[in-house]
Amino acid sequence: MKNMSFLPQWLRVFFGLATLNMICFMVAWSMGKTGMGSIWSVTSFGAAAIKWSLVLYYQNQSPKASL
């Protein structure tokens, strides 16, 4: 049952990344079909993934800590 407790957290992370990726895609699309736009979108999505993985890691290290 311990894995079930992580399901809502992972769903929140998944939808958060999907929303952020959509925003980055819209910004890159509005910047025009340039190389910088797609590079900015990929970089932002990668940075968000790293940030959320660190947040999950530290939450698992200290469950009593709240954001």
CSV table of C-alpha atoms in Angstrom, one decimal:
chain,number,residue,atom,x,y,z
A,1,MET,CA,0.0,0.0,0.0
A,2,LYS,CA,3.0,2.3,0.3
A,3,ASN,CA,3.2,2.7,-3.5
A,4,MET,CA,-0.4,3.8,-3.6
A,5,SER,CA,0.4,6.9,-1.4
A,6,PHE,CA,2.7,8.2,-4.1
A,7,LEU,CA,0.1,8.0,-6.9
A,8,PRO,CA,-1.5,11.4,-6.3
A,9,GLN,CA,2.0,13.1,-6.0
A,10,TRP,CA,3.2,11.5,-9.3
A,11,LEU,CA,-0.1,12.5,-11.0
A,12,ARG,CA,0.4,16.1,-9.8
A,13,VAL,CA,4.0,16.1,-11.1
A,14,PHE,CA,2.9,14.6,-14.4
A,15,PHE,CA,0.2,17.2,-15.0
A,16,GLY,CA,2.4,20.0,-13.8
A,17,LEU,CA,5.1,19.0,-16.3
A,18,ALA,CA,2.6,18.6,-19.0
A,19,THR,CA,1.1,22.0,-18.3
A,20,LEU,CA,4.6,23.6,-18.2
A,21,ASN,CA,5.6,21.9,-21.4
A,22,MET,CA,2.4,23.2,-23.1
A,23,ILE,CA,3.2,26.8,-22.0
A,24,CYS,CA,6.8,26.5,-23.2
A,25,PHE,CA,5.5,25.1,-26.5
A,26,MET,CA,3.1,28.0,-26.9
A,27,VAL,CA,5.9,30.6,-26.1
A,28,ALA,CA,8.2,28.9,-28.5
A,29,TRP,CA,5.5,28.8,-31.2
A,30,SER,CA,4.8,32.5,-30.7
A,31,MET,CA,8.5,33.3,-31.0
A,32,GLY,CA,8.3,31.8,-34.5
A,33,LYS,CA,9.8,28.7,-36.0
A,34,THR,CA,13.4,29.5,-35.1
A,35,GLY,CA,16.1,27.3,-33.6
A,36,MET,CA,16.1,29.4,-30.4
A,37,GLY,CA,12.4,28.8,-29.8
A,38,SER,CA,12.7,25.1,-29.8
A,39,ILE,CA,15.9,25.1,-27.8
A,40,TRP,CA,14.2,27.3,-25.2
A,41,SER,CA,11.3,25.0,-25.0
A,42,VAL,CA,13.4,21.8,-24.6
A,43,THR,CA,15.7,23.5,-22.0
A,44,SER,CA,12.7,24.7,-19.9
A,45,PHE,CA,11.1,21.3,-20.0
A,46,GLY,CA,14.4,19.7,-18.9
A,47,ALA,CA,14.9,22.2,-16.1
A,48,ALA,CA,11.4,21.6,-14.9
A,49,ALA,CA,11.9,17.8,-14.9
A,50,ILE,CA,15.2,18.2,-12.9
A,51,LYS,CA,13.4,20.5,-10.4
A,52,TRP,CA,10.5,18.2,-9.8
A,53,SER,CA,12.8,15.2,-9.4
A,54,LEU,CA,14.8,17.1,-6.8
A,55,VAL,CA,11.6,18.1,-5.0
A,56,LEU,CA,10.4,14.5,-5.0
A,57,TYR,CA,13.8,13.3,-3.7
A,58,TYR,CA,13.9,15.7,-0.8
A,59,GLN,CA,10.2,15.0,0.0
A,60,ASN,CA,11.0,11.3,0.2
A,61,GLN,CA,14.1,12.1,2.4
A,62,SER,CA,12.1,14.1,4.9
A,63,PRO,CA,8.4,13.3,4.7
A,64,LYS,CA,7.5,15.8,7.5
A,65,ALA,CA,8.9,18.7,5.5
A,66,SER,CA,6.2,20.8,3.6
A,67,LEU,CA,6.8,22.9,0.6
